[in-house]
mmCIF file with all atom_site columns, C-alpha atoms in Angstrom:
data_model
loop_
_atom_site.group_PDB
_atom_site.id
_atom_site.type_symbol
_atom_site.label_atom_id
_atom_site.label_alt_id
_atom_site.label_comp_id
_atom_site.label_asym_id
_atom_site.label_entity_id
_atom_site.label_seq_id
_atom_site.pdbx_PDB_ins_code
_atom_site.Cartn_x
_atom_site.Cartn_y
_atom_site.Cartn_z
_atom_site.occupancy
_atom_site.B_iso_or_equiv
_atom_site.pdbx_formal_charge
_atom_site.auth_seq_id
_atom_site.auth_comp_id
_atom_site.auth_asym_id
_atom_site.auth_atom_id
_atom_site.pdbx_PDB_model_num
ATOM 1  C CA . MET A 1 1  ? -1.320  10.296  -36.433 1.00 0.00 ? 1  MET A CA 1
ATOM 2  C CA . THR A 1 2  ? -3.211  9.275   -33.466 1.00 0.00 ? 2  THR A CA 1
ATOM 3  C CA . LYS A 1 3  ? -1.745  9.287   -29.948 1.00 0.00 ? 3  LYS A CA 1
ATOM 4  C CA . THR A 1 4  ? -2.293  6.196   -27.871 1.00 0.00 ? 4  THR A CA 1
ATOM 5  C CA . ALA A 1 5  ? -2.628  6.551   -24.196 1.00 0.00 ? 5  ALA A CA 1
ATOM 6  C CA . LYS A 1 6  ? -0.220  4.639   -22.064 1.00 0.00 ? 6  LYS A CA 1
ATOM 7  C CA . PRO A 1 7  ? -1.652  2.415   -19.329 1.00 0.00 ? 7  PRO A CA 1
ATOM 8  C CA . ALA A 1 8  ? -1.345  3.665   -15.736 1.00 0.00 ? 8  ALA A CA 1
ATOM 9  C CA . PRO A 1 9  ? 1.766   2.178   -13.978 1.00 0.00 ? 9  PRO A CA 1
ATOM 10 C CA . SER A 1 10 ? 1.120   -0.684  -11.648 1.00 0.00 ? 10 SER A CA 1
ATOM 11 C CA . PRO A 1 11 ? 1.869   -0.353  -7.931  1.00 0.00 ? 11 PRO A CA 1
ATOM 12 C CA . THR A 1 12 ? 5.328   -1.246  -6.996  1.00 0.00 ? 12 THR A CA 1
ATOM 13 C CA . HIS A 1 13 ? 4.473   -2.841  -3.703  1.00 0.00 ? 13 HIS A CA 1
ATOM 14 C CA . ARG A 1 14 ? 3.276   -6.381  -3.503  1.00 0.00 ? 14 ARG A CA 1
ATOM 15 C CA . SER A 1 15 ? 1.540   -8.201  -0.561  1.00 0.00 ? 15 SER A CA 1
ATOM 16 C CA . SER A 1 16 ? 2.891   -11.473 0.280   1.00 0.00 ? 16 SER A CA 1
ATOM 17 C CA . ALA A 1 17 ? -0.412  -12.227 2.236   1.00 0.00 ? 17 ALA A CA 1
ATOM 18 C CA . GLY A 1 18 ? -2.006  -13.525 -0.918  1.00 0.00 ? 18 GLY A CA 1
ATOM 19 C CA . SER A 1 19 ? -4.612  -10.829 -1.241  1.00 0.00 ? 19 SER A CA 1
ATOM 20 C CA . SER A 1 20 ? -6.009  -10.503 -4.765  1.00 0.00 ? 20 SER A CA 1
ATOM 21 C CA . GLY A 1 21 ? -6.871  -6.992  -5.802  1.00 0.00 ? 21 GLY A CA 1
ATOM 22 C CA . GLY A 1 22 ? -6.746  -3.677  -3.831  1.00 0.00 ? 22 GLY A CA 1
ATOM 23 C CA . SER A 1 23 ? -8.459  -2.675  -0.723  1.00 0.00 ? 23 SER A CA 1
ATOM 24 C CA . SER A 1 24 ? -11.622 -1.470  -2.336  1.00 0.00 ? 24 SER A CA 1
ATOM 25 C CA . GLY A 1 25 ? -14.503 -3.514  -0.951  1.00 0.00 ? 25 GLY A CA 1
ATOM 26 C CA . SER A 1 26 ? -12.990 -7.005  -1.339  1.00 0.00 ? 26 SER A CA 1
ATOM 27 C CA . THR A 1 27 ? -14.078 -9.215  1.407   1.00 0.00 ? 27 THR A CA 1
ATOM 28 C CA . SER A 1 28 ? -12.382 -12.481 0.227   1.00 0.00 ? 28 SER A CA 1
ATOM 29 C CA . GLY A 1 29 ? -8.761  -13.062 1.008   1.00 0.00 ? 29 GLY A CA 1
ATOM 30 C CA . GLY A 1 30 ? -8.717  -10.951 4.149   1.00 0.00 ? 30 GLY A CA 1
ATOM 31 C CA . SER A 1 31 ? -6.259  -11.442 6.975   1.00 0.00 ? 31 SER A CA 1
ATOM 32 C CA . SER A 1 32 ? -8.919  -11.871 9.678   1.00 0.00 ? 32 SER A CA 1
ATOM 33 C CA . SER A 1 33 ? -9.017  -15.109 11.517  1.00 0.00 ? 33 SER A CA 1
ATOM 34 C CA . SER A 1 34 ? -12.700 -15.638 11.745  1.00 0.00 ? 34 SER A CA 1
ATOM 35 C CA . GLY A 1 35 ? -13.862 -19.318 11.561  1.00 0.00 ? 35 GLY A CA 1
ATOM 36 C CA . GLY A 1 36 ? -12.132 -22.096 9.726   1.00 0.00 ? 36 GLY A CA 1
ATOM 37 C CA . GLY A 1 37 ? -10.446 -22.287 6.301   1.00 0.00 ? 37 GLY A CA 1
ATOM 38 C CA . THR A 1 38 ? -7.152  -20.799 7.397   1.00 0.00 ? 38 THR A CA 1
ATOM 39 C CA . SER A 1 39 ? -4.450  -21.057 4.801   1.00 0.00 ? 39 SER A CA 1
ATOM 40 C CA . HIS A 1 40 ? -1.424  -21.218 7.103   1.00 0.00 ? 40 HIS A CA 1
ATOM 41 C CA . PRO A 1 41 ? 0.158   -24.306 8.615   1.00 0.00 ? 41 PRO A CA 1
ATOM 42 C CA . ALA A 1 42 ? -1.092  -25.631 11.936  1.00 0.00 ? 42 ALA A CA 1
ATOM 43 C CA . GLY A 1 43 ? 0.841   -24.142 14.703  1.00 0.00 ? 43 GLY A CA 1
ATOM 44 C CA . ALA A 1 44 ? 2.134   -21.167 12.827  1.00 0.00 ? 44 ALA A CA 1
ATOM 45 C CA . THR A 1 45 ? 1.934   -17.922 14.803  1.00 0.00 ? 45 THR A CA 1
ATOM 46 C CA . ALA A 1 46 ? 2.958   -15.417 12.083  1.00 0.00 ? 46 ALA A CA 1
ATOM 47 C CA . LEU A 1 47 ? 3.520   -14.970 8.374   1.00 0.00 ? 47 LEU A CA 1
ATOM 48 C CA . CYS A 1 48 ? 6.830   -13.285 7.812   1.00 0.00 ? 48 CYS A CA 1
ATOM 49 C CA . ASN A 1 49 ? 7.528   -10.658 4.973   1.00 0.00 ? 49 ASN A CA 1
ATOM 50 C CA . ASP A 1 50 ? 9.648   -13.160 3.141   1.00 0.00 ? 50 ASP A CA 1
ATOM 51 C CA . GLY A 1 51 ? 6.843   -15.762 2.892   1.00 0.00 ? 51 GLY A CA 1
ATOM 52 C CA . THR A 1 52 ? 8.072   -18.062 5.591   1.00 0.00 ? 52 THR A CA 1
ATOM 53 C CA . TYR A 1 53 ? 6.107   -18.922 8.666   1.00 0.00 ? 53 TYR A CA 1
ATOM 54 C CA . SER A 1 54 ? 7.063   -18.289 12.361  1.00 0.00 ? 54 SER A CA 1
ATOM 55 C CA . TYR A 1 55 ? 6.220   -20.704 15.212  1.00 0.00 ? 55 TYR A CA 1
ATOM 56 C CA . ALA A 1 56 ? 7.391   -18.282 17.869  1.00 0.00 ? 56 ALA A CA 1
ATOM 57 C CA . ALA A 1 57 ? 5.487   -18.443 21.198  1.00 0.00 ? 57 ALA A CA 1
ATOM 58 C CA . HIS A 1 58 ? 5.644   -14.594 21.578  1.00 0.00 ? 58 HIS A CA 1
ATOM 59 C CA . HIS A 1 59 ? 5.386   -11.668 19.052  1.00 0.00 ? 59 HIS A CA 1
ATOM 60 C CA . GLN A 1 60 ? 8.677   -10.469 20.169  1.00 0.00 ? 60 GLN A CA 1
ATOM 61 C CA . GLY A 1 61 ? 11.476  -11.876 17.905  1.00 0.00 ? 61 GLY A CA 1
ATOM 62 C CA . ALA A 1 62 ? 9.064   -13.534 15.472  1.00 0.00 ? 62 ALA A CA 1
ATOM 63 C CA . CYS A 1 63 ? 10.574  -13.223 11.923  1.00 0.00 ? 63 CYS A CA 1
ATOM 64 C CA . SER A 1 64 ? 13.494  -11.343 13.281  1.00 0.00 ? 64 SER A CA 1
ATOM 65 C CA . HIS A 1 65 ? 15.584  -12.830 10.479  1.00 0.00 ? 65 HIS A CA 1
ATOM 66 C CA . HIS A 1 66 ? 12.953  -12.813 7.778   1.00 0.00 ? 66 HIS A CA 1
ATOM 67 C CA . GLY A 1 67 ? 12.250  -9.072  7.229   1.00 0.00 ? 67 GLY A CA 1
ATOM 68 C CA . GLY A 1 68 ? 9.618   -8.660  10.021  1.00 0.00 ? 68 GLY A CA 1
ATOM 69 C CA . VAL A 1 69 ? 6.035   -9.821  10.442  1.00 0.00 ? 69 VAL A CA 1
ATOM 70 C CA . ALA A 1 70 ? 3.347   -9.475  7.704   1.00 0.00 ? 70 ALA A CA 1
ATOM 71 C CA . VAL A 1 71 ? 0.399   -11.112 9.714   1.00 0.00 ? 71 VAL A CA 1
ATOM 72 C CA . PHE A 1 72 ? 0.079   -12.412 13.215  1.00 0.00 ? 72 PHE A CA 1
ATOM 73 C CA . TYR A 1 73 ? -2.304  -15.308 13.550  1.00 0.00 ? 73 TYR A CA 1
ATOM 74 C CA . ARG A 1 74 ? -2.485  -15.292 17.396  1.00 0.00 ? 74 ARG A CA 1
#
């Protein structure tokens, strides 16, 4: 009988920022705010860890009931 190798387990953490792939050399889908083509709603200041957007004027308190901030836009 021939033994078959099991595939490596996939990472258990997932990014809610919409990045595709790992951190090895991918330049598309980054979280930098350079130029146009932003994928967040107008006026949103942060993306929360639960996928909702925050419109808080200051970083303090943004996403406080949504698991914290994933990405600040301003």
